[in-house]
Amino acid sequence: MAGLTADERAALLDSLRRLLADRCAESDVRRIMASETGHDAALWRALADLGVVGLTVPEQHGGAGLGAIELELVMEAAGAALLPAPLLSTAIAAALLDGERLAALAGGYSIAAVAFAGRDDWTGRGDVRRDGAGLAGTARFVPDAAIADTILVTLDDAVFAVAREDAEIVPLPVFDRTRRLADVAFRGPATLIGDGTRIAAARDIALIGLAGEQAGGARRILDMTVDYARERHQFGRAIGSFQAIKHMAADLLLEAESATSAARDAARQVAEDTPARAESVALAAFACADAFVRCAKDGIQMHGGIAFTWEHPAHLYLRRARSAAQLYGDSDHWRERYVRALEVEA
Amino acid sequence: MAGLTADERAALLDSLRRLLADRCAESDVRRIMASETGHDAALWRALADLGVVGLTVPEQHGGAGLGAIELELVMEAAGAALLPAPLLSTAIAAALLDGERLAALAGGYSIAAVAFAGRDDWTGRGDVRRDGAGLAGTARFVPDAAIADTILVTLDDAVFAVAREDAEIVPLPVFDRTRRLADVAFRGPATLIGDGTRIAAARDIALIGLAGEQAGGARRILDMTVDYARERHQFGRAIGSFQAIKHMAADLLLEAESATSAARDAARQVAEDTPARAESVALAAFACADAFVRCAKDGIQMHGGIAFTWEHPAHLYLRRARSAAQLYGDSDHWRERYVRALEVEA
Amino acid sequence: MTDEQLKTEVEAWLAANWRGTATHKESFGRDPRAEWLAKVRDAGWAVPRWPSDFYGRGLADEQARIVERAFAAVGAPGAGQDRSNLWANTALAHATPAFRREIVPQLLAGEVGMCLLYSEPGAGSDLAAIRTRADKVDGGWRVSGQKVWTSGAQIADYGMLIARTDWDVPKHRGISFFFLPMKQPGVEVRPLRQITDEAHFNEVFIDNAFVPEDNLLGPLNGGWGVLQTALAYERSVMGDAARGPRSGAAGPKGDHALIGLAREAGKLDDPVIRQQLAQTIAWRVLNRLNTQRAKAELQQGTSSSIMSLGKLAMSRILHEEARVRTLLLGVESLLEGAEHPRAEDANFLTLNAYFTSIGGGTDQIQRNIIGERVLGLPKEPEVDRTIPFREVRAG
Amino acid sequence: MTDEQLKTEVEAWLAANWRGTATHKESFGRDPRAEWLAKVRDAGWAVPRWPSDFYGRGLADEQARIVERAFAAVGAPGAGQDRSNLWANTALAHATPAFRREIVPQLLAGEVGMCLLYSEPGAGSDLAAIRTRADKVDGGWRVSGQKVWTSGAQIADYGMLIARTDWDVPKHRGISFFFLPMKQPGVEVRPLRQITDEAHFNEVFIDNAFVPEDNLLGPLNGGWGVLQTALAYERSVMGDAARGPRSGAAGPKGDHALIGLAREAGKLDDPVIRQQLAQTIAWRVLNRLNTQRAKAELQQGTSSSIMSLGKLAMSRILHEEARVRTLLLGVESLLEGAEHPRAEDANFLTLNAYFTSIGGGTDQIQRNIIGERVLGLPKEPEVDRTIPFREVRAG
């Protein structure tokens, strides 16, 4: 896995941000939200061409060969823009797959959704089990399943790949329409593609990517709120000159910066596979979830009436924050896991 | 139990407040705090003469014959003044005792401390158990034990009275020196004075009295803080004109008023023995504890440096708030009990 | 008249007139509700505290409550409008005698639809910064501007309007208060889509609309004072105005709704959940106890500082209840739509909580009011209080 | 000089001079620490970023850090004072050449005791409202007033003093900055008892004390600017300055202290407690991660907005840690004294948390600073910014 220099990393992020500004502005997000699949194939193609779709795919399979650190930074930018695209699913899949499947993934030609269905995962997500050589049961709330050609399923000690036509995929009506979910029912056919050895790494990628998305979203809604507070005048003053608003903004900055620090630290611990890996991933999971929800919530309050309208983007961030806070286990779950990790050390 | 008219009640409270203003000013509180026993016999005599010591003792035993509603109001005034006196212990004892012992109590000639040592009580308070006809073990953190002539002990189904000379009383060094605690070790001799039928009522009296004390304390430290915020000038303005201070004060007012409502409602439910009795007592227990701690804590913050000095009275309220929050079970305990009471209804 | 005589009279009148419904078409004419309300009005029960020569009976508050209780006992509407009818009370206090005679009886019978035209895109928390203008013309004023957060505008006959009539004085001193006729060219109503994906409110675009001279309430340029009395009505009911779940069918009601929901979700045994249930339910119960105490103190003639806390308290209650609902549902909260009523509720309540924490004065404004009017803390220096409005930076 | 050469030189110097301790009486003279520090100073290691003709070596930051690391590696004090020595840096930047030559070498050797004379009873958050006066006399000024929150005043040789030298200009413009000699009649130091029942601070009563002309730092009436640079030093270290438990012996240390304490209390299995442990520990860890990131960004030349958050974050950490400690101890927290070290710690930390949330600028002031300087939100209108100080209401 080749690392990037600081300059290369900055250049990559810069290109991504320009692409997102251009092709994933608020109007694009609303258009994609309103579409049936919630997916914009042209945007996906552009992301693949930029190299971020195959970001963590090894170079020999056509990817950029980068790791958790770069993924986290990319997801910050994606989260800031509310990018509705299967970027995180792809990164998780890349951690589970091998060979040709990886090349198709990196090229943007194949989309794989991932259902974590092991006992050690967050709870309440279905009842998938082995059925002969294949799978039975239903995986619930699987991101991007309705646009995927392949569903990857992780059990405790095995990874299966299921072709789209071998599963029954029921798209769910979702509150955050920038992240589509589906229930996936299995009817037998499934290909065993790995033992359990890669699952922990894939789970960490999921959590780090989501944490980055949350940190980026938190920071963006905060920036939007601060901009508004500088411009909006009431009582003859910018509302940001009132302590009520100013002090809320200061508190939110602490939350958003802490989320960023937590997400980046978790990425580093995972990339370097340190003993603090489990601890730092758990910390990022709840710190970033809570920060994003709080920044989005308070951001609406600080905007006042204008953010109570559908046309204002603030509620899109709150919707995203709420979906992110539940996707891979909620904050109470991760706080409990955090203490479990600390207990080992203390 | 004769009720009071609103006017009579107001007159009683008015007399009490005048007495406290006169004999329990901050300088008196500090003097009593610094004394060895933490008790001012002359002040106790004055309170007895006013009728508040025997407030809940029936008239035929020389008391005022009043109930939970009046006790709560009296404790609000006592809490506001940080009164260091065994008023609450006396009210609890009155709920457990009969006959001549009551007369001595009401007259202020006898002081009884109460140790709740049943299984259903808050935890961690010792290991008192029956020992033949008497008692063995130690009751911990018993308020006013060091100045009592009698220690009353409630087990699950029995109430014992132990004479001071039959127990080993070890005064404890306490953080809140306005409320003295002691460990009481029993060495056998104890008089069985009742079965368990009065214990629940006594426990409610303890909680209502404490809740009133907390509500009164919360309101007083808030009032002191608001007064200071009106007077203190920084940046050419009263600090109370800044939203940071003003909004904290508004939030604290909500806490303090809610505490008062909760304490008074609990007193009413107990006085009328309604089905909501258990629920409302549990609510008052945690709502008043939390409100007092928060008002005292934020009150110091809002005062700034002046309240960081020993000479300023704010920390005395925080010390009292902390002792009250632990005395008869902490807020987590009472929140759990509250849900238990609600479950029955829902 | 003794309390007993009054009670007898109102009960007898209800027995003779009330048919158990005011909207049942068979028992009444074309607009049965208005017909009933007119009857209540003409009998003097609608506003019994008002003078006896103007629809009332000059009753003291305690006796008026006897009337209200008698109506409530049989479920009849229309009594107690001297406490609850914002429009009629505002008109009684501030309208010209002629306009008052015309409009008040219609308002008491609910015959005219009303809406509020206060807020503007550039004047939300700071209502005195309105830029809607009313320029004097023959026989009245011509009004132009834009208003927002108006509910009921489509069906309204009049809007209670604040507009600027003098731009060369400080902002509070150049505002006038009108009853603007809504059904005229120049008044356009457009629904405003909320974050809950509903449209309870409208934007109102006013372009050279006419308001007759007689529809001015209070003095010219004295509208700010009229507005204050009108706002007081609104604020006092805001603590109770919050809506419950949108789905009618999802889970138990009342204080214990969260307990039932936790039980359904299989989480009622979770100690972490139980702590949060306790705290959240407690806030709602405490607010109710506060309100009860405030009412009791008001009846005893003690002035109460508690009343003003209700709206702020309700904000926290609504946001926290929605948070706990989400916690109970977990991943199910990601869904929406009629098939997922619990999720629909959790999400709707999360968003709709802002109706209370922003609408009718944000929590931040509410804390200012509590700090200043209740606790007596000094106001902030106001940079725009004394300069001509033309020079104020707004929006 | 290459990095490698520098590293070799400083390591060689340390090998030749450092004896493993600077306070061991056998190896040094009467004041061994000062003697060592003087040696470090004279070798150019104390302030290597300073000019080579004034105790320094003119090194860039990165090379200076090589020196610091070499000293740290052997545990030797005295290097890096160009980053950490508030007194010396202030004197270097603002003292007259003569006074600078006299005082700076003493400061670098720790030979003179120093204290801060900023806050007053009437000027806490609002430092510019000081009323201590310095009136011009022959050869210097006569100073009178009262200062508070001064630590180390009993043993100080000089106090860094702000005093008002012009009362007829706005408050920020009439302040001057002095090194006041403390050991003179007219300077009285009285210990100030804190809520923790300690006396780390003092009140300083100044009555007609004398400060020589040469002890003025910066321009006359330009003391506010000098103060700002001095305060910047303080704030940047405040996040780290918080003290731990008073009792040395109670329980484990570090991030995991609370885990250990919970285990001791038999509450580590309580799910409600575990949630609170997680959150409280997280805040401390997040603050450390923020600080690390800020430092890394600064080294990369990116300006970091994070640095200013440390003090505010630390406030919450300290208050919350104390709360959780209390929760863990339960009723045991009612005790105090040496026999109850865990209770002593919980109570001490509860009270001492205000040292951070009030001292060195309250949390409220800190949020203003973050909002204005970091987020670029506008300042509040300042009623007293432009009027002569005589007319300002203060205290």
PDB file of N, CA and C in Angstrom, chain A residues 21-88:
ATOM      1  N   ALA A  21     -18.110  20.154  -5.736  1.00  0.00           N
ATOM      2  CA  ALA A  21     -18.696  21.497  -5.864  1.00  0.00           C
ATOM      3  C   ALA A  21     -19.426  21.618  -7.199  1.00  0.00           C
ATOM      4  N   ASP A  22     -18.849  20.961  -8.201  1.00  0.00           N
ATOM      5  CA  ASP A  22     -19.356  21.069  -9.562  1.00  0.00           C
ATOM      6  C   ASP A  22     -20.553  20.143  -9.804  1.00  0.00           C
ATOM      7  N   ARG A  23     -20.450  18.926  -9.325  1.00  0.00           N
ATOM      8  CA  ARG A  23     -21.419  17.894  -9.696  1.00  0.00           C
ATOM      9  C   ARG A  23     -22.274  17.421  -8.524  1.00  0.00           C
ATOM     10  N   CYS A  24     -21.978  17.902  -7.342  1.00  0.00           N
ATOM     11  CA  CYS A  24     -22.756  17.459  -6.176  1.00  0.00           C
ATOM     12  C   CYS A  24     -23.118  18.659  -5.312  1.00  0.00           C
ATOM     13  N   ALA A  25     -23.583  19.717  -5.999  1.00  0.00           N
ATOM     14  CA  ALA A  25     -24.081  20.889  -5.281  1.00  0.00           C
ATOM     15  C   ALA A  25     -25.432  20.542  -4.659  1.00  0.00           C
ATOM     16  N   GLU A  26     -25.960  21.463  -3.854  1.00  0.00           N
ATOM     17  CA  GLU A  26     -27.227  21.178  -3.191  1.00  0.00           C
ATOM     18  C   GLU A  26     -28.311  20.771  -4.189  1.00  0.00           C
ATOM     19  N   SER A  27     -28.342  21.441  -5.343  1.00  0.00           N
ATOM     20  CA  SER A  27     -29.375  21.126  -6.333  1.00  0.00           C
ATOM     21  C   SER A  27     -29.209  19.707  -6.871  1.00  0.00           C
ATOM     22  N   ASP A  28     -27.955  19.264  -7.031  1.00  0.00           N
ATOM     23  CA  ASP A  28     -27.720  17.894  -7.464  1.00  0.00           C
ATOM     24  C   ASP A  28     -28.174  16.900  -6.401  1.00  0.00           C
ATOM     25  N   VAL A  29     -27.841  17.205  -5.164  1.00  0.00           N
ATOM     26  CA  VAL A  29     -28.247  16.307  -4.078  1.00  0.00           C
ATOM     27  C   VAL A  29     -29.763  16.165  -4.066  1.00  0.00           C
ATOM     28  N   ARG A  30     -30.465  17.293  -4.216  1.00  0.00           N
ATOM     29  CA  ARG A  30     -31.936  17.235  -4.200  1.00  0.00           C
ATOM     30  C   ARG A  30     -32.477  16.457  -5.403  1.00  0.00           C
ATOM     31  N   ARG A  31     -31.831  16.601  -6.537  1.00  0.00           N
ATOM     32  CA  ARG A  31     -32.257  15.862  -7.724  1.00  0.00           C
ATOM     33  C   ARG A  31     -32.057  14.358  -7.506  1.00  0.00           C
ATOM     34  N   ILE A  32     -30.906  13.994  -6.968  1.00  0.00           N
ATOM     35  CA  ILE A  32     -30.622  12.569  -6.757  1.00  0.00           C
ATOM     36  C   ILE A  32     -31.541  11.998  -5.668  1.00  0.00           C
ATOM     37  N   MET A  33     -31.774  12.812  -4.603  1.00  0.00           N
ATOM     38  CA  MET A  33     -32.722  12.418  -3.551  1.00  0.00           C
ATOM     39  C   MET A  33     -34.085  12.083  -4.131  1.00  0.00           C
ATOM     40  N   ALA A  34     -34.504  12.890  -5.117  1.00  0.00           N
ATOM     41  CA  ALA A  34     -35.856  12.738  -5.664  1.00  0.00           C
ATOM     42  C   ALA A  34     -35.935  11.601  -6.674  1.00  0.00           C
ATOM     43  N   SER A  35     -34.794  11.122  -7.135  1.00  0.00           N
ATOM     44  CA  SER A  35     -34.814  10.070  -8.156  1.00  0.00           C
ATOM     45  C   SER A  35     -35.188   8.738  -7.526  1.00  0.00           C
ATOM     46  N   GLU A  36     -35.551   7.781  -8.378  1.00  0.00           N
ATOM     47  CA  GLU A  36     -36.048   6.525  -7.840  1.00  0.00           C
ATOM     48  C   GLU A  36     -34.950   5.741  -7.115  1.00  0.00           C
ATOM     49  N   THR A  37     -33.786   5.686  -7.722  1.00  0.00           N
ATOM     50  CA  THR A  37     -32.728   4.857  -7.143  1.00  0.00           C
ATOM     51  C   THR A  37     -31.847   5.611  -6.158  1.00  0.00           C
ATOM     52  N   GLY A  38     -31.890   6.949  -6.233  1.00  0.00           N
ATOM     53  CA  GLY A  38     -30.994   7.721  -5.386  1.00  0.00           C
ATOM     54  C   GLY A  38     -29.552   7.640  -5.841  1.00  0.00           C
ATOM     55  N   HIS A  39     -29.349   7.257  -7.087  1.00  0.00           N
ATOM     56  CA  HIS A  39     -27.988   7.062  -7.592  1.00  0.00           C
ATOM     57  C   HIS A  39     -27.829   7.823  -8.903  1.00  0.00           C
ATOM     58  N   ASP A  40     -26.675   8.489  -9.069  1.00  0.00           N
ATOM     59  CA  ASP A  40     -26.387   9.244 -10.282  1.00  0.00           C
ATOM     60  C   ASP A  40     -25.197   8.570 -10.961  1.00  0.00           C
ATOM     61  N   ALA A  41     -25.482   7.805 -12.013  1.00  0.00           N
ATOM     62  CA  ALA A  41     -24.439   6.994 -12.646  1.00  0.00           C
ATOM     63  C   ALA A  41     -23.322   7.862 -13.217  1.00  0.00           C
ATOM     64  N   ALA A  42     -23.678   9.018 -13.730  1.00  0.00           N
ATOM     65  CA  ALA A  42     -22.667   9.888 -14.334  1.00  0.00           C
ATOM     66  C   ALA A  42     -21.714  10.429 -13.254  1.00  0.00           C
ATOM     67  N   LEU A  43     -22.290  10.797 -12.137  1.00  0.00           N
ATOM     68  CA  LEU A  43     -21.459  11.264 -11.026  1.00  0.00           C
ATOM     69  C   LEU A  43     -20.542  10.137 -10.550  1.00  0.00           C
ATOM     70  N   TRP A  44     -21.082   8.934 -10.488  1.00  0.00           N
ATOM     71  CA  TRP A  44     -20.298   7.770 -10.054  1.00  0.00           C
ATOM     72  C   TRP A  44     -19.131   7.542 -11.011  1.00  0.00           C
ATOM     73  N   ARG A  45     -19.423   7.669 -12.297  1.00  0.00           N
ATOM     74  CA  ARG A  45     -18.376   7.527 -13.314  1.00  0.00           C
ATOM     75  C   ARG A  45     -17.268   8.559 -13.074  1.00  0.00           C
ATOM     76  N   ALA A  46     -17.679   9.803 -12.819  1.00  0.00           N
ATOM     77  CA  ALA A  46     -16.691  10.866 -12.603  1.00  0.00           C
ATOM     78  C   ALA A  46     -15.839  10.568 -11.368  1.00  0.00           C
ATOM     79  N   LEU A  47     -16.460  10.039 -10.335  1.00  0.00           N
ATOM     80  CA  LEU A  47     -15.715   9.705  -9.111  1.00  0.00           C
ATOM     81  C   LEU A  47     -14.746   8.557  -9.384  1.00  0.00           C
ATOM     82  N   ALA A  48     -15.211   7.609 -10.227  1.00  0.00           N
ATOM     83  CA  ALA A  48     -14.324   6.490 -10.578  1.00  0.00           C
ATOM     84  C   ALA A  48     -13.124   7.006 -11.372  1.00  0.00           C
ATOM     85  N   ASP A  49     -13.394   7.918 -12.301  1.00  0.00           N
ATOM     86  CA  ASP A  49     -12.304   8.462 -13.122  1.00  0.00           C
ATOM     87  C   ASP A  49     -11.303   9.230 -12.255  1.00  0.00           C
ATOM     88  N   LEU A  50     -11.802   9.859 -11.234  1.00  0.00           N
ATOM     89  CA  LEU A  50     -10.906  10.608 -10.341  1.00  0.00           C
ATOM     90  C   LEU A  50     -10.077   9.664  -9.470  1.00  0.00           C
ATOM     91  N   GLY A  51     -10.527   8.422  -9.345  1.00  0.00           N
ATOM     92  CA  GLY A  51      -9.769   7.449  -8.556  1.00  0.00           C
ATOM     93  C   GLY A  51     -10.267   7.243  -7.153  1.00  0.00           C
ATOM     94  N   VAL A  52     -11.319   7.932  -6.757  1.00  0.00           N
ATOM     95  CA  VAL A  52     -11.763   7.762  -5.373  1.00  0.00           C
ATOM     96  C   VAL A  52     -12.647   6.531  -5.199  1.00  0.00           C
ATOM     97  N   VAL A  53     -13.270   6.053  -6.260  1.00  0.00           N
ATOM     98  CA  VAL A  53     -14.070   4.835  -6.121  1.00  0.00           C
ATOM     99  C   VAL A  53     -13.164   3.651  -5.777  1.00  0.00           C
ATOM    100  N   GLY A  54     -12.027   3.579  -6.484  1.00  0.00           N
ATOM    101  CA  GLY A  54     -11.088   2.502  -6.194  1.00  0.00           C
ATOM    102  C   GLY A  54      -9.994   2.915  -5.227  1.00  0.00           C
ATOM    103  N   LEU A  55     -10.278   3.866  -4.398  1.00  0.00           N
ATOM    104  CA  LEU A  55      -9.249   4.452  -3.526  1.00  0.00           C
ATOM    105  C   LEU A  55      -8.448   3.407  -2.758  1.00  0.00           C
ATOM    106  N   THR A  56      -9.160   2.440  -2.173  1.00  0.00           N
ATOM    107  CA  THR A  56      -8.467   1.475  -1.314  1.00  0.00           C
ATOM    108  C   THR A  56      -8.228   0.139  -2.020  1.00  0.00           C
ATOM    109  N   VAL A  57      -8.535   0.097  -3.314  1.00  0.00           N
ATOM    110  CA  VAL A  57      -8.243  -1.116  -4.082  1.00  0.00           C
ATOM    111  C   VAL A  57      -6.753  -1.110  -4.450  1.00  0.00           C
ATOM    112  N   PRO A  58      -6.063  -2.249  -4.263  1.00  0.00           N
ATOM    113  CA  PRO A  58      -4.622  -2.282  -4.585  1.00  0.00           C
ATOM    114  C   PRO A  58      -4.365  -1.885  -6.042  1.00  0.00           C
ATOM    115  N   GLU A  59      -3.171  -1.340  -6.275  1.00  0.00           N
ATOM    116  CA  GLU A  59      -2.865  -0.831  -7.606  1.00  0.00           C
ATOM    117  C   GLU A  59      -2.900  -1.926  -8.667  1.00  0.00           C
ATOM    118  N   GLN A  60      -2.465  -3.134  -8.296  1.00  0.00           N
ATOM    119  CA  GLN A  60      -2.461  -4.195  -9.311  1.00  0.00           C
ATOM    120  C   GLN A  60      -3.868  -4.548  -9.778  1.00  0.00           C
ATOM    121  N   HIS A  61      -4.880  -4.124  -9.030  1.00  0.00           N
ATOM    122  CA  HIS A  61      -6.254  -4.368  -9.473  1.00  0.00           C
ATOM    123  C   HIS A  61      -6.897  -3.085  -9.991  1.00  0.00           C
ATOM    124  N   GLY A  62      -6.076  -2.127 -10.311  1.00  0.00           N
ATOM    125  CA  GLY A  62      -6.604  -0.920 -10.942  1.00  0.00           C
ATOM    126  C   GLY A  62      -7.032   0.165  -9.987  1.00  0.00           C
ATOM    127  N   GLY A  63      -6.740  -0.018  -8.690  1.00  0.00           N
ATOM    128  CA  GLY A  63      -7.131   0.991  -7.728  1.00  0.00           C
ATOM    129  C   GLY A  63      -5.998   1.953  -7.407  1.00  0.00           C
ATOM    130  N   ALA A  64      -6.213   2.835  -6.446  1.00  0.00           N
ATOM    131  CA  ALA A  64      -5.187   3.796  -6.052  1.00  0.00           C
ATOM    132  C   ALA A  64      -4.278   3.229  -4.968  1.00  0.00           C
ATOM    133  N   GLY A  65      -4.655   2.106  -4.395  1.00  0.00           N
ATOM    134  CA  GLY A  65      -3.790   1.435  -3.426  1.00  0.00           C
ATOM    135  C   GLY A  65      -3.600   2.205  -2.137  1.00  0.00           C
ATOM    136  N   LEU A  66      -4.577   3.016  -1.798  1.00  0.00           N
ATOM    137  CA  LEU A  66      -4.435   3.801  -0.565  1.00  0.00           C
ATOM    138  C   LEU A  66      -5.163   3.118   0.591  1.00  0.00           C
ATOM    139  N   GLY A  67      -5.106   3.761   1.773  1.00  0.00           N
ATOM    140  CA  GLY A  67      -5.618   3.072   2.953  1.00  0.00           C
ATOM    141  C   GLY A  67      -6.628   3.885   3.746  1.00  0.00           C
ATOM    142  N   ALA A  68      -6.740   3.508   5.005  1.00  0.00           N
ATOM    143  CA  ALA A  68      -7.759   4.079   5.881  1.00  0.00           C
ATOM    144  C   ALA A  68      -7.599   5.587   6.035  1.00  0.00           C
ATOM    145  N   ILE A  69      -6.351   6.050   6.064  1.00  0.00           N
ATOM    146  CA  ILE A  69      -6.122   7.476   6.286  1.00  0.00           C
ATOM    147  C   ILE A  69      -6.714   8.310   5.156  1.00  0.00           C
ATOM    148  N   GLU A  70      -6.457   7.882   3.922  1.00  0.00           N
ATOM    149  CA  GLU A  70      -6.982   8.629   2.779  1.00  0.00           C
ATOM    150  C   GLU A  70      -8.498   8.456   2.658  1.00  0.00           C
ATOM    151  N   LEU A  71      -8.969   7.243   2.949  1.00  0.00           N
ATOM    152  CA  LEU A  71     -10.420   7.021   2.880  1.00  0.00           C
ATOM    153  C   LEU A  71     -11.155   7.974   3.817  1.00  0.00           C
ATOM    154  N   GLU A  72     -10.613   8.107   5.008  1.00  0.00           N
ATOM    155  CA  GLU A  72     -11.279   8.960   5.994  1.00  0.00           C
ATOM    156  C   GLU A  72     -11.350  10.397   5.480  1.00  0.00           C
ATOM    157  N   LEU A  73     -10.256  10.863   4.901  1.00  0.00           N
ATOM    158  CA  LEU A  73     -10.239  12.240   4.391  1.00  0.00           C
ATOM    159  C   LEU A  73     -11.221  12.409   3.233  1.00  0.00           C
ATOM    160  N   VAL A  74     -11.267  11.413   2.353  1.00  0.00           N
ATOM    161  CA  VAL A  74     -12.215  11.456   1.234  1.00  0.00           C
ATOM    162  C   VAL A  74     -13.650  11.483   1.764  1.00  0.00           C
ATOM    163  N   MET A  75     -13.894  10.692   2.775  1.00  0.00           N
ATOM    164  CA  MET A  75     -15.254  10.635   3.316  1.00  0.00           C
ATOM    165  C   MET A  75     -15.630  11.940   4.025  1.00  0.00           C
ATOM    166  N   GLU A  76     -14.643  12.646   4.574  1.00  0.00           N
ATOM    167  CA  GLU A  76     -14.949  13.974   5.130  1.00  0.00           C
ATOM    168  C   GLU A  76     -15.511  14.889   4.046  1.00  0.00           C
ATOM    169  N   ALA A  77     -14.838  14.865   2.886  1.00  0.00           N
ATOM    170  CA  ALA A  77     -15.303  15.714   1.787  1.00  0.00           C
ATOM    171  C   ALA A  77     -16.670  15.250   1.292  1.00  0.00           C
ATOM    172  N   ALA A  78     -16.845  13.930   1.185  1.00  0.00           N
ATOM    173  CA  ALA A  78     -18.125  13.393   0.731  1.00  0.00           C
ATOM    174  C   ALA A  78     -19.245  13.745   1.702  1.00  0.00           C
ATOM    175  N   GLY A  79     -18.959  13.621   2.990  1.00  0.00           N
ATOM    176  CA  GLY A  79     -19.965  13.931   4.002  1.00  0.00           C
ATOM    177  C   GLY A  79     -20.333  15.404   4.004  1.00  0.00           C
ATOM    178  N   ALA A  80     -19.337  16.255   3.794  1.00  0.00           N
ATOM    179  CA  ALA A  80     -19.613  17.693   3.754  1.00  0.00           C
ATOM    180  C   ALA A  80     -20.592  18.014   2.634  1.00  0.00           C
ATOM    181  N   ALA A  81     -20.457  17.312   1.509  1.00  0.00           N
ATOM    182  CA  ALA A  81     -21.310  17.575   0.346  1.00  0.00           C
ATOM    183  C   ALA A  81     -22.579  16.727   0.350  1.00  0.00           C
ATOM    184  N   LEU A  82     -22.786  15.913   1.372  1.00  0.00           N
ATOM    185  CA  LEU A  82     -23.917  14.971   1.422  1.00  0.00           C
ATOM    186  C   LEU A  82     -23.936  14.064   0.199  1.00  0.00           C
ATOM    187  N   LEU A  83     -22.778  13.723  -0.296  1.00  0.00           N
ATOM    188  CA  LEU A  83     -22.684  12.902  -1.518  1.00  0.00           C
ATOM    189  C   LEU A  83     -23.561  11.661  -1.437  1.00  0.00           C
ATOM    190  N   PRO A  84     -24.539  11.542  -2.360  1.00  0.00           N
ATOM    191  CA  PRO A  84     -25.354  10.332  -2.369  1.00  0.00           C
ATOM    192  C   PRO A  84     -24.748   9.362  -3.383  1.00  0.00           C
ATOM    193  N   ALA A  85     -23.881   8.487  -2.899  1.00  0.00           N
ATOM    194  CA  ALA A  85     -23.181   7.555  -3.792  1.00  0.00           C
ATOM    195  C   ALA A  85     -22.624   6.432  -2.940  1.00  0.00           C
ATOM    196  N   PRO A  86     -22.441   5.240  -3.534  1.00  0.00           N
ATOM    197  CA  PRO A  86     -22.038   4.064  -2.743  1.00  0.00           C
ATOM    198  C   PRO A  86     -20.539   4.008  -2.471  1.00  0.00           C
ATOM    199  N   LEU A  87     -19.983   5.132  -2.053  1.00  0.00           N
ATOM    200  CA  LEU A  87     -18.542   5.205  -1.857  1.00  0.00           C
ATOM    201  C   LEU A  87     -18.101   4.339  -0.675  1.00  0.00           C
ATOM    202  N   LEU A  88     -18.842   4.450   0.426  1.00  0.00           N
ATOM    203  CA  LEU A  88     -18.462   3.695   1.612  1.00  0.00           C
ATOM    204  C   LEU A  88     -18.678   2.196   1.405  1.00  0.00           C
TER     205      LEU A  88
END
